[in-house]
Backbone as a printed PyTorch tensor [residue, N CA C, xyz], in Angstrom:
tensor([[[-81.5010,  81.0650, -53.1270],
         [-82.4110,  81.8990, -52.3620],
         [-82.7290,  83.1430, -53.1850]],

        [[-83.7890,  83.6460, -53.4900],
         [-84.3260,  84.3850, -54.0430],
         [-83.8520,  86.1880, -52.9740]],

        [[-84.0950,  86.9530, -53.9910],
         [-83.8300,  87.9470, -52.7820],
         [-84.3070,  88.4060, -52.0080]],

        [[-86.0600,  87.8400, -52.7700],
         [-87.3950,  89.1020, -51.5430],
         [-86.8530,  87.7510, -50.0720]],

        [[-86.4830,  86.8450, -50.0840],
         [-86.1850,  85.9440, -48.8460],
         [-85.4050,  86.6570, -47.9880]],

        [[-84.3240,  87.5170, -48.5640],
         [-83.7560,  88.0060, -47.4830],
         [-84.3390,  88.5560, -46.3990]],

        [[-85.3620,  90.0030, -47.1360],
         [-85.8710,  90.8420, -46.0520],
         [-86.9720,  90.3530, -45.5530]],

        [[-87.5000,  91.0420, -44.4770],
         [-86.7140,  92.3110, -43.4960],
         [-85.0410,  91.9950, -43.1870]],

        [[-84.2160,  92.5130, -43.4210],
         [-83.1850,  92.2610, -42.3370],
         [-83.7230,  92.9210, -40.8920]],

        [[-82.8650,  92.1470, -39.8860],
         [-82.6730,  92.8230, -38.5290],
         [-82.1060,  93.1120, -37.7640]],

        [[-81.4570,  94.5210, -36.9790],
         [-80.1940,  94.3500, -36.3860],
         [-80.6140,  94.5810, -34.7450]],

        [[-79.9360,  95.0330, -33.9010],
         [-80.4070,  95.2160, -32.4350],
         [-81.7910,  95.7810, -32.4290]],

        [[-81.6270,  96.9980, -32.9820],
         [-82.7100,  98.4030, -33.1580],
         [-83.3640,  98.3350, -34.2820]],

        [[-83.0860,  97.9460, -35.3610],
         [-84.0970,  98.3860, -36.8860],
         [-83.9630,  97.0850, -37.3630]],

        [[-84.8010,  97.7140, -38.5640],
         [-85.1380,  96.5580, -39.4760],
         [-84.9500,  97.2460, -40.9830]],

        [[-84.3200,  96.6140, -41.6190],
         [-84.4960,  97.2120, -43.2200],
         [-85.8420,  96.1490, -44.1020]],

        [[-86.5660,  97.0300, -44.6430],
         [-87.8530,  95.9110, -45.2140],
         [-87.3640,  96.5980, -46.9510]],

        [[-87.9560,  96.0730, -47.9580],
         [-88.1420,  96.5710, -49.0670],
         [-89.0770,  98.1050, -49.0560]],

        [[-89.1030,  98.6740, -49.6160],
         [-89.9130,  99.6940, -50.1940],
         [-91.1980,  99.2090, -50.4570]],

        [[-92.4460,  99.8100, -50.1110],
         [-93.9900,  99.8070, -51.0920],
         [-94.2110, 101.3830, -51.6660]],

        [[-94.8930, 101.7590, -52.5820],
         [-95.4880, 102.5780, -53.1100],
         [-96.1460, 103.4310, -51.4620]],

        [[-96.4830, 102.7430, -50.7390],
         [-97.2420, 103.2120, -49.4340],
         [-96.6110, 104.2170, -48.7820]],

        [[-94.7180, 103.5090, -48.7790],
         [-93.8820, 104.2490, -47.8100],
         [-93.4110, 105.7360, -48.6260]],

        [[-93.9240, 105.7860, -49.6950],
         [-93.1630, 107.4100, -50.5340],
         [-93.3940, 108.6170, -49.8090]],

        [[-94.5300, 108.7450, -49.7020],
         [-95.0700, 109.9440, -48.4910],
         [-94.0770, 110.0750, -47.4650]],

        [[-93.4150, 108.8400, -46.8090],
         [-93.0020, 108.9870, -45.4150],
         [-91.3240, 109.4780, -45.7900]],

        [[-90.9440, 108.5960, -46.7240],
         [-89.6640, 109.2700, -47.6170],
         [-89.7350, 110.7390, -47.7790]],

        [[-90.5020, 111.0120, -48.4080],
         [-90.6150, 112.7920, -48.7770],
         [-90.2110, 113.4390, -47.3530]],

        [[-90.7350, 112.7940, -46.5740],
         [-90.7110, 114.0370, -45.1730],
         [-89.0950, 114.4030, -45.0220]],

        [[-88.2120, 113.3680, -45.0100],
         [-86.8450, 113.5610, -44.3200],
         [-86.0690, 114.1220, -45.6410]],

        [[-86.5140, 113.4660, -46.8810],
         [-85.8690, 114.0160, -48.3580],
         [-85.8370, 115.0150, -48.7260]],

        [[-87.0580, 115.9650, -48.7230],
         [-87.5980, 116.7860, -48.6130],
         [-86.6670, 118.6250, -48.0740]],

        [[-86.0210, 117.9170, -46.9350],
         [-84.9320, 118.6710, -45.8800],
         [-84.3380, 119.0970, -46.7440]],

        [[-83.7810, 120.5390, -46.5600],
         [-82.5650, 120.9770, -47.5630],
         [-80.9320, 119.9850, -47.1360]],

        [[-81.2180, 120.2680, -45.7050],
         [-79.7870, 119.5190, -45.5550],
         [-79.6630, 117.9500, -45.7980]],

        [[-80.8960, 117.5900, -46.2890],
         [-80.5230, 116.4520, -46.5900],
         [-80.6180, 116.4380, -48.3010]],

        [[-81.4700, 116.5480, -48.7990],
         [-81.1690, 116.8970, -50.2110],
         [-80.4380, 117.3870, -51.0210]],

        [[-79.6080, 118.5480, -50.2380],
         [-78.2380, 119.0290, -51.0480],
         [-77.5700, 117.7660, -51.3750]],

        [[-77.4250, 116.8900, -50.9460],
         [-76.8480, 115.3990, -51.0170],
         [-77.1870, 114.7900, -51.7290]],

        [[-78.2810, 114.5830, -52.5250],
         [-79.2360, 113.8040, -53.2280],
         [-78.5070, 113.6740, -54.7640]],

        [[-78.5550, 113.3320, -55.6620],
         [-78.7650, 113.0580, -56.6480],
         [-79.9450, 113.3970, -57.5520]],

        [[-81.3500, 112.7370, -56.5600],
         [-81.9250, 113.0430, -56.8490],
         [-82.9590, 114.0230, -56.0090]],

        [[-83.6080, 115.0050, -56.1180],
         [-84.3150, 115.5410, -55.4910],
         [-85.1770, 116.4740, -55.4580]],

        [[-86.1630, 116.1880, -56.1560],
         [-87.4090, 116.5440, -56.9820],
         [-88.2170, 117.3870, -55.7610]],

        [[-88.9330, 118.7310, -56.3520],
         [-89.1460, 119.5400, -55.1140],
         [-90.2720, 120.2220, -55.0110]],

        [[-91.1110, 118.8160, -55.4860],
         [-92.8630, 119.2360, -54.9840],
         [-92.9900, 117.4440, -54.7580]],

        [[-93.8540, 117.4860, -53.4370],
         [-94.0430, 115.6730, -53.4030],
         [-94.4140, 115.2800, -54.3740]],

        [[-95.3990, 115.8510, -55.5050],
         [-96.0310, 115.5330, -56.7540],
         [-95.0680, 114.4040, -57.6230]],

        [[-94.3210, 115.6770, -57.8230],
         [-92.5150, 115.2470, -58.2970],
         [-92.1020, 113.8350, -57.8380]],

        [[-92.0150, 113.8520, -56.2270],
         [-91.2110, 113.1710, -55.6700],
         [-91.6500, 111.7680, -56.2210]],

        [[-93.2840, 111.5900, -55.4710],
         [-94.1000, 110.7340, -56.1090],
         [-94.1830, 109.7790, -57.6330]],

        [[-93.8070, 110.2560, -58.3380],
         [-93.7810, 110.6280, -59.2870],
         [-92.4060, 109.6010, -60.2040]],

        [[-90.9840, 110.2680, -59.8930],
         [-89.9950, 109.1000, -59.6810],
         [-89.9120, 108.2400, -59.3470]],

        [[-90.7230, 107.8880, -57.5970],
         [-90.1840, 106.8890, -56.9040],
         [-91.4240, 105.6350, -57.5560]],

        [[-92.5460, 106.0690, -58.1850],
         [-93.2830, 104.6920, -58.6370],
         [-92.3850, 104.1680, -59.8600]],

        [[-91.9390, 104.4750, -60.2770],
         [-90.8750, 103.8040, -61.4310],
         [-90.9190, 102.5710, -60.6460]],

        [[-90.9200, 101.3730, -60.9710],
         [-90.7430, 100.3070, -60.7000],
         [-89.6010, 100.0800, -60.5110]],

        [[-88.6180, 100.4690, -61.1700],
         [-86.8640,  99.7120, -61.3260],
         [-86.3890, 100.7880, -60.0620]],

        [[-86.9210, 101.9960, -59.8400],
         [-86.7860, 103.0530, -58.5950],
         [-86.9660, 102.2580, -57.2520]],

        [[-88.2080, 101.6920, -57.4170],
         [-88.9330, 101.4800, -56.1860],
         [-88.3630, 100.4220, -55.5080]],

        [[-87.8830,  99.3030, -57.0450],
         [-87.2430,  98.1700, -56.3160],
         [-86.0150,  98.1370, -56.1260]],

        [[-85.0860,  99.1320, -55.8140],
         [-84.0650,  99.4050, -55.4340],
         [-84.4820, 100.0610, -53.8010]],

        [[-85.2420, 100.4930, -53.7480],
         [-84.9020, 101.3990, -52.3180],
         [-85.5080, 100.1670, -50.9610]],

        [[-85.4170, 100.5670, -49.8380],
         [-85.2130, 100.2100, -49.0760],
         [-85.5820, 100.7150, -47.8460]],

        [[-86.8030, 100.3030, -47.0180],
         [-87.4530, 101.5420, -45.2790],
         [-86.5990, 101.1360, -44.4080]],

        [[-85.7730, 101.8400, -44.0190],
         [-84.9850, 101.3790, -42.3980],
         [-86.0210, 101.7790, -41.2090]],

        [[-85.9990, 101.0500, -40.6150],
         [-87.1510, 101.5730, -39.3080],
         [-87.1840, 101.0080, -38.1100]],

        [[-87.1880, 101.7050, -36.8130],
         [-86.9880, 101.7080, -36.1360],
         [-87.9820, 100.6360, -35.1870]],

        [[-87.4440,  99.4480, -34.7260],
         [-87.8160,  98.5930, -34.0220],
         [-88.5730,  98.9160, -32.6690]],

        [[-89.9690,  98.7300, -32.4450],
         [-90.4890,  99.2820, -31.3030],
         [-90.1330,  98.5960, -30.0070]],

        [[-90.5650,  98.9820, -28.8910],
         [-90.3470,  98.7930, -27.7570],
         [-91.3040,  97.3270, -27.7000]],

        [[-91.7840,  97.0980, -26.2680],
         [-92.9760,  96.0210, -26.1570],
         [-93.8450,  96.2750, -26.7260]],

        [[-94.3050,  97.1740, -27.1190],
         [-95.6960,  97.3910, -28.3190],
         [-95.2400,  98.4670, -29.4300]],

        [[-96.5370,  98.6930, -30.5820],
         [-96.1490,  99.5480, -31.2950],
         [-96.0830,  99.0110, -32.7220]],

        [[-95.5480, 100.0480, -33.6790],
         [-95.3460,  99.6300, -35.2870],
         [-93.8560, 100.0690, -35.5090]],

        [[-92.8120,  99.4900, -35.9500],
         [-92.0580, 100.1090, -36.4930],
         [-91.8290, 101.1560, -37.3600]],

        [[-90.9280, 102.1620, -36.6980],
         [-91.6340, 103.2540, -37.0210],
         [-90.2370, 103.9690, -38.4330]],

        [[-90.5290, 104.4520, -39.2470],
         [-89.5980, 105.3760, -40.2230],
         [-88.8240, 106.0490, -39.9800]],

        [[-86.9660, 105.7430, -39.8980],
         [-86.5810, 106.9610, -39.8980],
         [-85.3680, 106.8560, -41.0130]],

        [[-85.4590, 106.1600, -42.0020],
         [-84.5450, 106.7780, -42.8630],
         [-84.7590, 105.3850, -44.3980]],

        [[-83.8970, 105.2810, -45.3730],
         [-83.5600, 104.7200, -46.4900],
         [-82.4880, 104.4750, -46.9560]],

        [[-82.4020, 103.3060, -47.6680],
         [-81.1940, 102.8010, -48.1360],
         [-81.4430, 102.4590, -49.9350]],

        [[-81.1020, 102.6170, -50.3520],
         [-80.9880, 102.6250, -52.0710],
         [-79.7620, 100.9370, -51.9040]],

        [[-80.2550,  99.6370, -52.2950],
         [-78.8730,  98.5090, -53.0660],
         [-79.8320,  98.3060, -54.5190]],

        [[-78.6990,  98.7270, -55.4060],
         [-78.7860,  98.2170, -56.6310],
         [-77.8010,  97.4530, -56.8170]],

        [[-78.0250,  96.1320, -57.2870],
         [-77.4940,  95.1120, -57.5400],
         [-77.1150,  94.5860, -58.8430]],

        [[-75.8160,  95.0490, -59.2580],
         [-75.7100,  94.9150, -60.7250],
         [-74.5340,  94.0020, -61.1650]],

        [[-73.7070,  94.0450, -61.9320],
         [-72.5960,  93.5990, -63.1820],
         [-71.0140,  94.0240, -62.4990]],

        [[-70.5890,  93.0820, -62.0200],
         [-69.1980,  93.5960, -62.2510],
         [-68.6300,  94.0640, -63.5560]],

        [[-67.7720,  94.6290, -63.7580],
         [-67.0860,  94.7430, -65.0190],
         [-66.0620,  93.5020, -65.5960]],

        [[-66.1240,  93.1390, -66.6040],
         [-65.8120,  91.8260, -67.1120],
         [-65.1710,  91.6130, -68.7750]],

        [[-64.2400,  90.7910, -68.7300],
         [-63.9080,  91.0470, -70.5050],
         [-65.2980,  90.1090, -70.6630]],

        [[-65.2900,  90.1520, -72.3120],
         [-66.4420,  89.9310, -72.8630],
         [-66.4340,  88.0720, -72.8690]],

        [[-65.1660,  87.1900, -72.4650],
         [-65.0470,  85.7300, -72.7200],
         [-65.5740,  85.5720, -71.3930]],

        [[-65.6010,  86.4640, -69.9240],
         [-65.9150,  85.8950, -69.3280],
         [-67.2230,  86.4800, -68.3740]],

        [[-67.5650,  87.2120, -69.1630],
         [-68.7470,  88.6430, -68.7220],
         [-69.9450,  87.9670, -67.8540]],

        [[-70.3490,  86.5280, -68.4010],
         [-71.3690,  85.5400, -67.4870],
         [-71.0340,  85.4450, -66.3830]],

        [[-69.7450,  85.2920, -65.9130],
         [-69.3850,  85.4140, -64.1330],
         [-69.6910,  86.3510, -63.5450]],

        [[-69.6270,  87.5410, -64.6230],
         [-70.0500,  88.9390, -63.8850],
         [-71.3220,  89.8370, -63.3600]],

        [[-71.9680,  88.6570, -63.8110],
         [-73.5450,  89.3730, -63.3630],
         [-73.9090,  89.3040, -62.1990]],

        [[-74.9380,  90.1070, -61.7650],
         [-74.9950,  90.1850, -60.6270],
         [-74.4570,  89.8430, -59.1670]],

        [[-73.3020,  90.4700, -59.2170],
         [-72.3670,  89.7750, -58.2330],
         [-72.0000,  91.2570, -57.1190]],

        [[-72.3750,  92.6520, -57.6400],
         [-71.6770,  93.3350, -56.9040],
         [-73.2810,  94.6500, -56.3940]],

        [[-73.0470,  95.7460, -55.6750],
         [-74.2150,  96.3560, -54.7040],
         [-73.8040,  97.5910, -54.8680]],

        [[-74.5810,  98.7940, -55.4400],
         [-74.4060, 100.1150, -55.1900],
         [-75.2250,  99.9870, -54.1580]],

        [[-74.6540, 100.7190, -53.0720],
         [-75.5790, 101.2190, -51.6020],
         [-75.4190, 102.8580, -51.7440]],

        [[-76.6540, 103.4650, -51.4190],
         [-76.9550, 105.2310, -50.9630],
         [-77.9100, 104.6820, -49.9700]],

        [[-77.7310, 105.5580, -49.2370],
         [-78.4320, 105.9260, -47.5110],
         [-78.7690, 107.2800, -47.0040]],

        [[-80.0360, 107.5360, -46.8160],
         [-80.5780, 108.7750, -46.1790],
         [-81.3190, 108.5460, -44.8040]],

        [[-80.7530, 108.9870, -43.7520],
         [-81.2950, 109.1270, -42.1730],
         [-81.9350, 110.2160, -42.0910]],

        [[-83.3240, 110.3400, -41.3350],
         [-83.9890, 111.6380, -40.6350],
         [-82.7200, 112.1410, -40.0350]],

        [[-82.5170, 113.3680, -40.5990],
         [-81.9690, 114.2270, -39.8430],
         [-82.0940, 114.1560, -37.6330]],

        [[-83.6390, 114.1940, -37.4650],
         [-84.2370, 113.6240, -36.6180],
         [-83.5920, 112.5720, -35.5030]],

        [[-82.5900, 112.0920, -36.0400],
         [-82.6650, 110.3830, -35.5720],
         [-81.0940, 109.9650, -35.8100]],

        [[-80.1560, 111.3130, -36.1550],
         [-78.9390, 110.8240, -36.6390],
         [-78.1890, 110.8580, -34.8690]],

        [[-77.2600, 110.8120, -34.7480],
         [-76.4520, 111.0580, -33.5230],
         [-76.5720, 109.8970, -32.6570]],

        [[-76.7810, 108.5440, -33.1340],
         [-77.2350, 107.4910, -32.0220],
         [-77.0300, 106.3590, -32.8170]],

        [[-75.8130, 106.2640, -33.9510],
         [-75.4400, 104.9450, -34.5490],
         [-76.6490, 104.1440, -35.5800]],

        [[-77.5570, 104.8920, -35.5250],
         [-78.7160, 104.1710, -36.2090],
         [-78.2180, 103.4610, -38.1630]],

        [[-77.4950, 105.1680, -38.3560],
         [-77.3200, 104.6160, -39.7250],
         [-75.8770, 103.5210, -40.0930]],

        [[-75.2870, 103.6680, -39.3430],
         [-74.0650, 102.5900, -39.1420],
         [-74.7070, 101.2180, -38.7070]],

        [[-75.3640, 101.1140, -38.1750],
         [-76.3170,  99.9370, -37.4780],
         [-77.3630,  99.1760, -38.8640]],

        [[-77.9490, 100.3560, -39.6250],
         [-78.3410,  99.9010, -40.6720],
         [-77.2290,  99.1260, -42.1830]],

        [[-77.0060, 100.1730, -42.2630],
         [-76.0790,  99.9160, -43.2910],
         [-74.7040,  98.4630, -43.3180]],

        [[-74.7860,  98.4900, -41.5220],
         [-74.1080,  97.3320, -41.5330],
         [-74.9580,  95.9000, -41.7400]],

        [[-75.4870,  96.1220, -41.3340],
         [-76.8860,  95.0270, -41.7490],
         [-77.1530,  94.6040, -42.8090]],

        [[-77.1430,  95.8750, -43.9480],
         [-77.2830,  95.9780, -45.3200],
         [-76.2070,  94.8620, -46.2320]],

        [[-74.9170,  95.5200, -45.5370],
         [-73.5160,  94.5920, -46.0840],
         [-73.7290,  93.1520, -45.7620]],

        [[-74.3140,  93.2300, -44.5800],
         [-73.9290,  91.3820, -43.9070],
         [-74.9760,  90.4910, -44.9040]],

        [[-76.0760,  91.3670, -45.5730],
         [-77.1750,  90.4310, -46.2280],
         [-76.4140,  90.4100, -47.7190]],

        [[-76.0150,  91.5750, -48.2450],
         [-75.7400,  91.3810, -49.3830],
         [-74.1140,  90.4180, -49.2470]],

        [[-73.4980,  90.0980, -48.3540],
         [-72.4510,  89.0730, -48.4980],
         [-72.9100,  88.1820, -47.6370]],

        [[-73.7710,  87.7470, -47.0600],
         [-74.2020,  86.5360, -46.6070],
         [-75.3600,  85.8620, -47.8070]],

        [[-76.8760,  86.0510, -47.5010],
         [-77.5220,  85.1780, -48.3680],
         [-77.5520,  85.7490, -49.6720]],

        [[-77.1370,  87.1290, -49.7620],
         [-77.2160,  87.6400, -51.1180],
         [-76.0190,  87.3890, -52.2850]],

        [[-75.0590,  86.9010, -51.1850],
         [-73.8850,  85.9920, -52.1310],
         [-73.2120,  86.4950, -52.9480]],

        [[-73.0400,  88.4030, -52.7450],
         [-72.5950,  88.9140, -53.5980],
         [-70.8820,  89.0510, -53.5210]],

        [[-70.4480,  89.6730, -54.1390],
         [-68.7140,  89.8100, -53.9130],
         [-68.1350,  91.1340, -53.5700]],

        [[-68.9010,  92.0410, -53.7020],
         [-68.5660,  94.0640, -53.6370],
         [-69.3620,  94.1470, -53.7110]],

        [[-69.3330,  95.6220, -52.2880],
         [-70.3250,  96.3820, -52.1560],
         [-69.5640,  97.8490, -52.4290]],

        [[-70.0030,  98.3250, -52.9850],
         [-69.7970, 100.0410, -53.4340],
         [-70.4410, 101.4500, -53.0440]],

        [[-69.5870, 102.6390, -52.4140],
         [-70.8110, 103.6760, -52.5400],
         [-70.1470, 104.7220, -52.5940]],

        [[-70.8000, 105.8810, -53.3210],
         [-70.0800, 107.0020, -53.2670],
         [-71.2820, 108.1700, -52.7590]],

        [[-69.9950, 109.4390, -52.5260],
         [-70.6880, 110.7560, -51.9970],
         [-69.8640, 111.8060, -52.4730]],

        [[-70.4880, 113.0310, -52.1240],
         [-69.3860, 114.3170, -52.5840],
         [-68.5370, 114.2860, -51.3500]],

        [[-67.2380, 115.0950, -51.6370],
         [-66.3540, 114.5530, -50.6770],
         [-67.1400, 115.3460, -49.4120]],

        [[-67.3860, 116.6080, -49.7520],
         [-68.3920, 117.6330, -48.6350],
         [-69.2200, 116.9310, -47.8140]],

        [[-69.7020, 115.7620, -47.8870],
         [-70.5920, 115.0870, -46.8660],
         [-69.9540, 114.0430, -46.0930]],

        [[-69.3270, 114.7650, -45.1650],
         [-68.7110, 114.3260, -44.2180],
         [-69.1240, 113.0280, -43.2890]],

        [[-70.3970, 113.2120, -42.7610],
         [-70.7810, 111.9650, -42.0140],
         [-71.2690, 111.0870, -43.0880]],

        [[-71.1590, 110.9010, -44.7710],
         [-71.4010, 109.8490, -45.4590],
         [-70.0070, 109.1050, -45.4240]],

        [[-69.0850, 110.1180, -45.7240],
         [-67.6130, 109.1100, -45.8880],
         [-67.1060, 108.5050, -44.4270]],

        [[-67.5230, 109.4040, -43.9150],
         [-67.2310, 109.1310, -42.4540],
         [-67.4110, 107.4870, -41.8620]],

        [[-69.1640, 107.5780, -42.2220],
         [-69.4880, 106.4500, -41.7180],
         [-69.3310, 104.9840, -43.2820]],

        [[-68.8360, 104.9470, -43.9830],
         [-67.9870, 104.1680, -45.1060],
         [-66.5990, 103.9490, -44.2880]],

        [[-65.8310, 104.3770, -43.8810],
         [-64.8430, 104.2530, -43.1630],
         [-65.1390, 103.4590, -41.9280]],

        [[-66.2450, 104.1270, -40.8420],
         [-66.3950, 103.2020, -39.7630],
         [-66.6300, 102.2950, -40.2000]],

        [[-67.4720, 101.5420, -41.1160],
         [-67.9330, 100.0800, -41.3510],
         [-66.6030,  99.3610, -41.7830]],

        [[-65.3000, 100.0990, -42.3890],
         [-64.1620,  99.5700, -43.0030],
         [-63.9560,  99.4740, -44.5110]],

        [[-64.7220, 100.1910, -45.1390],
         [-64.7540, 100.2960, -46.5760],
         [-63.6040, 101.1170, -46.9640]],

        [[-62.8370, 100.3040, -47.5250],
         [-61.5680, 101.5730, -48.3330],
         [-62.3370, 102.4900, -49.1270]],

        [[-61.1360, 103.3170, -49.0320],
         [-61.3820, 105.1410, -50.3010],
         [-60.6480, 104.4450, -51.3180]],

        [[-61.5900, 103.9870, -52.6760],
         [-60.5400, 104.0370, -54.0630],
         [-60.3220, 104.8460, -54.9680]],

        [[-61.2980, 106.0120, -54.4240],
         [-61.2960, 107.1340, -55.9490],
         [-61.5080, 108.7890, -54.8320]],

        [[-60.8880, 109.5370, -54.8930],
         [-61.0110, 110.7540, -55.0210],
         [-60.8270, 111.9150, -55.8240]],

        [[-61.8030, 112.0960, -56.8800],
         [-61.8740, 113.1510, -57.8270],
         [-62.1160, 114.5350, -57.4280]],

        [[-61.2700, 115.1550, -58.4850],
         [-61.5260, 116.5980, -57.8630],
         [-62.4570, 117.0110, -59.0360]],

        [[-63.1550, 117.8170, -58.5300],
         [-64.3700, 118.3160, -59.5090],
         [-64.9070, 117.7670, -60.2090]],

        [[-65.8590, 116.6520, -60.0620],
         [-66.2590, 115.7190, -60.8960],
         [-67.4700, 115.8410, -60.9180]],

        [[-68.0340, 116.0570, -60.3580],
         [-69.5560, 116.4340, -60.1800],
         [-69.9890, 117.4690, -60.3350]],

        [[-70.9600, 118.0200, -61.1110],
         [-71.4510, 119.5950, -60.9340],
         [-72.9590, 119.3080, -59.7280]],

        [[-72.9140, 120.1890, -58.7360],
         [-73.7860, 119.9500, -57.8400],
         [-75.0090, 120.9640, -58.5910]],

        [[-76.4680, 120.6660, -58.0190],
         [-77.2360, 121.3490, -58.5850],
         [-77.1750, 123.2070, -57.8150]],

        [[-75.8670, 123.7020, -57.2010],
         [-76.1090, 124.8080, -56.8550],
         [-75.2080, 125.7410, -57.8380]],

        [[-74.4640, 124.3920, -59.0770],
         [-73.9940, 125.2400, -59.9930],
         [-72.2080, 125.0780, -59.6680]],

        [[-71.8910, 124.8270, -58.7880],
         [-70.5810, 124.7250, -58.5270],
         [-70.0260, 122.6750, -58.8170]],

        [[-68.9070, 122.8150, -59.2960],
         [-68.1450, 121.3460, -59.1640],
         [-67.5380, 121.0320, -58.0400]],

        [[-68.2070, 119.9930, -57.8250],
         [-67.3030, 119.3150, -56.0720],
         [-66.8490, 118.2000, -56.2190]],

        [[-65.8490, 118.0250, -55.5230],
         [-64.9440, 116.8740, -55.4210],
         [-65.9380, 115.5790, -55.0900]],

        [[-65.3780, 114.6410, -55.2280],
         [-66.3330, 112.7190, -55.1190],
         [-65.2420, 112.0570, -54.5600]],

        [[-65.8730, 111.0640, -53.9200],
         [-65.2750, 110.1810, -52.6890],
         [-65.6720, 108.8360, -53.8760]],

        [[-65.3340, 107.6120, -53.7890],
         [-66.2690, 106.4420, -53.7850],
         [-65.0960, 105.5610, -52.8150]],

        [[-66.0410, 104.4260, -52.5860],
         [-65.4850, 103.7290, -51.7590],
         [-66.4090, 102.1550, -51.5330]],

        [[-65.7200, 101.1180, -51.5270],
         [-65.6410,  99.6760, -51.9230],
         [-65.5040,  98.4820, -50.8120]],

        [[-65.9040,  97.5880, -50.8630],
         [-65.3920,  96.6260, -49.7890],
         [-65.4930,  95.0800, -50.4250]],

        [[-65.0120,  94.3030, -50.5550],
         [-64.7440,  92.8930, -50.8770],
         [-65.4970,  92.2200, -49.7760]],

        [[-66.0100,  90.8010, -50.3690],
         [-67.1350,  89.9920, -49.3780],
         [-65.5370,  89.1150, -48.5590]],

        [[-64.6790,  89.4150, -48.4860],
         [-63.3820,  88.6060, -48.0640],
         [-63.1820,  89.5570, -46.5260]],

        [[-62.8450,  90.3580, -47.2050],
         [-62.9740,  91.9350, -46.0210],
         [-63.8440,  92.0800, -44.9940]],

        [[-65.0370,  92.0910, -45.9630],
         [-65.6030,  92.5550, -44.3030],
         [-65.6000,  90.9020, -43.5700]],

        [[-65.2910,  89.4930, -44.1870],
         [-65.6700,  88.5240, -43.2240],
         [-64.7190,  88.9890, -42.6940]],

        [[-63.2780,  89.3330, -42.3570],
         [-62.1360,  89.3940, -41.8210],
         [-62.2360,  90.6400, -40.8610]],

        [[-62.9530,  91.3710, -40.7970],
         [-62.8550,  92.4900, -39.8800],
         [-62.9620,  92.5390, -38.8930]]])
């Protein structure tokens, strides 16, 4: 199965679809947020900018529209993103061919808007069940600064162990070093949960 087959995923409430060039505008709005961008990695700070990154092709086809499933009528509507890059386990070099594409960096950004109601736990679990169901992968991975509390937070609710906590590993763009979380889950794991 190819991967564009997977999506849309769908869970009670949302839907995760791929990214178009169309949806960048609607990204900017919630990215845009200081409180959500202090978080970012990336976070370029004129839409020009924003624009700008996200047509990168290898950008674009990593991200991901979570959106909110309408009622009896309507369009599904935007309220947040998911980043899976799908890459290489690490591998000695005799057996490095097993290792390709087998494992998922996941990042996730919710409208501020729209958080307090399980939406992004609802997504993200969705996210896992495709990448270890038809996506056939073996690990899913994600990290945050330890400071963003409802990211590790909700890595924990889904059941993802903590394997790394560094202290000062990151220099944040306000100039200070902050501690990093990452955290992992095996396609064995979550069937067992």
């Amino acid at each position: 199965m190819s991967t564009t087959d997977v999506w849309p995923v769908r869970s009670e409430r949302l839907q995760v679809r791929p990214m178009t060039e169309a949806d960048i505008d609607v990204m900017w709005e919630w990215r845009r947020l200081p409180e959500v961008n202090r978080w970012l990695g990336l976070a370029p700070d004129t839409r020009e900018a924003f624009r700008e990154r996200y047509r990168d092709a290898d950008r674009l086809a990593a991200m991901y529209l979570v959106e909110l499933l309408p009622g009896e009528s309507g369009d599904p509507r935007p309220i947040g993103d998911v980043m899976i890059r799908i890459g290489d386990g690490w591998a000695q070099l005799e057996v490095a061919d097993q290792a390709k594409g087998v494992e998922a960096e996941l990042g996730w950004v919710l409208d501020p808007a729209h958080t307090g109601r399980g939406y992004a736990t609802e997504a993200i679990r969705a996210v896992i069940d495709a990448c270890f169901g038809p996506l056939g992968l073996r690990r899913v991975h994600a990290g945050c600064f330890a400071d963003n509390e409802p990211s590790w937070r909700l890595m924990e609710r889904l059941g993802m162990r903590r394997e790394e906590f560094s202290r000062k590993t990151a220099l944040h763009r306000s100039g200070e070093w902050l501690d990093g979380m990452n955290y992992g889950i095996l396609a064995e794991e979550w069937a067992t949960r």
